[in-house]
Amino acid sequence: NPSVLKKSNGSTAEIDSYFSHILPEERDELIDLNEELDADILMAFKNDQLDHTYVDRVANQYMRYGSVLNTHLLFAQIGARIQHLSKAIQEHEKIFLNKISVIRELLESFNFTLISFRKNIFEQESSNPTFYNASLLSDIQMIQDVLEQTEVVGDIEFF
């Protein structure tokens, strides 16, 4: 039962049903990762004294999340961006910890989007499995902008 995917030009293309290729272990891993991220994000709201171990744990969770998505061509772009975020978290650990009051808000929003994505795309078949891509990419970009200390005003970037 192929799904129909709308292309940006308005035409439609049939694709193999992505849903039949999702393994139960992958769903379970994404559920576990969302729960781990939820707990760690909550910890950031309760404790401003976080350390290298915390940063490593969060970065590793995102790396694993991206790895699961990378096994499906349809979600490879999102998976790669999440893995890139993981690397950025590790590379900018000091900024991550110094700006945790801002970053925790962004992580909470991102995790909420990831949970909705998982529930609506991985736990039930969707006719538009790329529906969440723009939201996920936007959330990732906002976190990376804080980590890279990039402020975007209009089309001009300040470093």
Short mmCIF file of C-alpha atoms in Angstrom, two decimals:
data_model
loop_
_atom_site.label_atom_id
_atom_site.label_comp_id
_atom_site.label_asym_id
_atom_site.label_seq_id
_atom_site.Cartn_x
_atom_site.Cartn_y
_atom_site.Cartn_z
CA ASN A 1 0.00 0.00 0.00
CA PRO A 2 2.12 2.92 -1.22
CA SER A 3 1.85 6.35 0.33
CA VAL A 4 1.44 9.45 -1.78
CA LEU A 5 3.94 12.22 -1.21
CA LYS A 6 3.29 15.76 -2.49
CA LYS A 7 6.29 17.32 -4.18
CA SER A 8 7.07 21.01 -3.78
CA ASN A 9 5.79 21.67 -7.32
CA GLY A 10 2.35 20.32 -6.37
CA SER A 11 2.63 17.00 -8.23
CA THR A 12 2.43 13.72 -6.36
CA ALA A 13 4.73 10.74 -6.41
CA GLU A 14 4.12 7.28 -5.06
CA ILE A 15 6.66 5.99 -2.63
CA ASP A 16 6.96 2.65 -0.95
CA SER A 17 5.19 2.69 2.36
CA TYR A 18 7.87 3.82 4.79
CA PHE A 19 5.80 2.50 7.68
CA SER A 20 6.18 -1.16 6.74
CA HIS A 21 9.99 -0.75 6.95
CA ILE A 22 10.02 0.57 10.52
CA LEU A 23 11.12 -2.11 12.96
CA PRO A 24 9.52 -2.43 16.41
CA GLU A 25 13.00 -2.12 17.96
CA GLU A 26 13.43 1.25 16.23
CA ARG A 27 10.12 2.51 17.62
CA ASP A 28 11.11 1.28 21.07
CA GLU A 29 14.51 2.95 20.87
CA LEU A 30 12.98 6.28 19.85
CA ILE A 31 10.50 6.03 22.74
CA ASP A 32 13.36 5.31 25.17
CA LEU A 33 15.45 8.17 23.78
CA ASN A 34 12.54 10.63 24.06
CA GLU A 35 12.04 9.57 27.69
CA GLU A 36 15.78 9.92 28.45
CA LEU A 37 15.87 13.34 26.80
CA ASP A 38 12.76 14.41 28.72
CA ALA A 39 14.41 13.43 32.01
CA ASP A 40 17.66 15.18 31.12
CA ILE A 41 15.91 18.34 29.96
CA LEU A 42 13.92 18.38 33.21
CA MET A 43 17.21 18.04 35.07
CA ALA A 44 18.46 21.18 33.30
CA PHE A 45 15.44 23.10 34.62
CA LYS A 46 16.07 21.89 38.18
CA ASN A 47 19.85 22.18 38.24
CA ASP A 48 22.05 24.85 36.71
CA GLN A 49 25.19 23.03 37.91
CA LEU A 50 25.59 20.64 35.00
CA ASP A 51 28.88 19.17 33.79
CA HIS A 52 30.70 17.39 30.98
CA THR A 53 28.95 14.08 31.76
CA TYR A 54 25.56 15.72 31.27
CA VAL A 55 26.57 17.27 27.94
CA ASP A 56 28.00 13.95 26.73
CA ARG A 57 24.83 12.09 27.69
CA VAL A 58 22.52 14.54 25.86
CA ALA A 59 24.79 14.62 22.78
CA ASN A 60 24.91 10.81 22.73
CA GLN A 61 21.11 10.59 22.92
CA TYR A 62 20.78 12.85 19.88
CA MET A 63 23.47 10.89 18.03
CA ARG A 64 21.54 7.66 18.64
CA TYR A 65 18.24 9.29 17.60
CA GLY A 66 19.82 10.44 14.35
CA SER A 67 21.27 6.97 13.76
CA VAL A 68 17.82 5.38 13.94
CA LEU A 69 16.41 7.92 11.48
CA ASN A 70 19.39 7.47 9.14
CA THR A 71 18.40 3.85 8.51
CA HIS A 72 15.40 5.15 6.53
CA LEU A 73 16.09 7.13 3.36
CA LEU A 74 12.98 9.22 3.90
CA PHE A 75 14.31 10.47 7.25
CA ALA A 76 18.06 10.55 6.47
CA GLN A 77 18.20 14.35 6.15
CA ILE A 78 16.62 14.83 9.57
CA GLY A 79 18.80 12.08 11.04
CA ALA A 80 21.95 13.71 9.68
CA ARG A 81 20.92 17.13 11.04
CA ILE A 82 20.23 15.66 14.48
CA GLN A 83 23.66 14.00 14.43
CA HIS A 84 25.21 17.31 13.38
CA LEU A 85 23.46 18.92 16.36
CA SER A 86 24.94 16.23 18.60
CA LYS A 87 28.43 17.09 17.38
CA ALA A 88 27.76 20.82 17.83
CA ILE A 89 26.67 20.23 21.43
CA GLN A 90 29.95 18.44 22.13
CA GLU A 91 32.08 20.98 20.24
CA HIS A 92 30.47 23.91 22.04
CA GLU A 93 30.17 22.30 25.48
CA LYS A 94 31.25 25.44 27.35
CA ILE A 95 28.63 27.59 25.59
CA PHE A 96 26.03 24.84 26.11
CA LEU A 97 26.66 24.90 29.86
CA ASN A 98 26.96 28.70 30.11
CA LYS A 99 23.73 29.29 28.19
CA ILE A 100 21.77 26.38 29.66
CA SER A 101 18.92 28.70 30.72
CA VAL A 102 18.26 29.46 27.03
CA ILE A 103 19.25 26.09 25.61
CA ARG A 104 17.01 24.08 27.95
CA GLU A 105 13.97 25.97 26.61
CA LEU A 106 15.00 25.19 23.04
CA LEU A 107 15.73 21.55 23.88
CA GLU A 108 12.32 21.23 25.51
CA SER A 109 10.63 22.57 22.37
CA PHE A 110 12.75 20.33 20.13
CA ASN A 111 11.97 17.25 22.21
CA PHE A 112 8.25 18.07 22.11
CA THR A 113 8.46 18.18 18.30
CA LEU A 114 10.46 14.92 18.26
CA ILE A 115 7.80 13.23 20.40
CA SER A 116 5.02 14.42 18.09
CA PHE A 117 7.06 13.30 15.08
CA ARG A 118 7.65 9.86 16.61
CA LYS A 119 4.01 9.36 17.63
CA ASN A 120 2.52 10.57 14.36
CA ILE A 121 5.07 9.15 11.92
CA PHE A 122 6.71 6.14 13.60
CA GLU A 123 3.81 4.81 15.67
CA GLN A 124 1.11 5.24 13.05
CA GLU A 125 1.31 5.51 9.28
CA SER A 126 1.11 9.01 7.85
CA SER A 127 0.20 10.07 4.34
CA ASN A 128 2.74 12.89 4.73
CA PRO A 129 5.71 11.45 6.64
CA THR A 130 7.85 14.56 6.03
CA PHE A 131 5.28 16.88 7.62
CA TYR A 132 7.50 17.58 10.66
CA ASN A 133 10.73 18.22 8.72
CA ALA A 134 10.45 22.02 8.65
CA SER A 135 9.68 22.22 12.38
CA LEU A 136 12.50 19.83 13.29
CA LEU A 137 15.00 21.67 11.10
CA SER A 138 13.93 25.03 12.56
CA ASP A 139 14.31 23.75 16.15
CA ILE A 140 17.75 22.34 15.35
CA GLN A 141 18.84 25.60 13.73
CA MET A 142 17.77 27.68 16.73
CA ILE A 143 19.82 25.49 19.08
CA GLN A 144 22.82 25.62 16.77
CA ASP A 145 22.56 29.40 16.47
CA VAL A 146 22.84 29.71 20.25
CA LEU A 147 25.73 27.23 20.40
CA GLU A 148 27.58 28.97 17.59
CA GLN A 149 26.63 32.35 19.03
CA THR A 150 25.13 33.42 15.73
CA GLU A 151 22.43 36.05 15.79
CA VAL A 152 20.34 36.32 12.65
CA VAL A 153 18.69 39.66 11.90
CA GLY A 154 16.87 39.68 8.58
CA ASP A 155 19.30 38.19 6.07
CA ILE A 156 22.42 39.38 7.92
CA GLU A 157 24.29 37.08 10.29
CA PHE A 158 26.36 38.53 13.15
CA PHE A 159 29.16 36.50 14.72
#
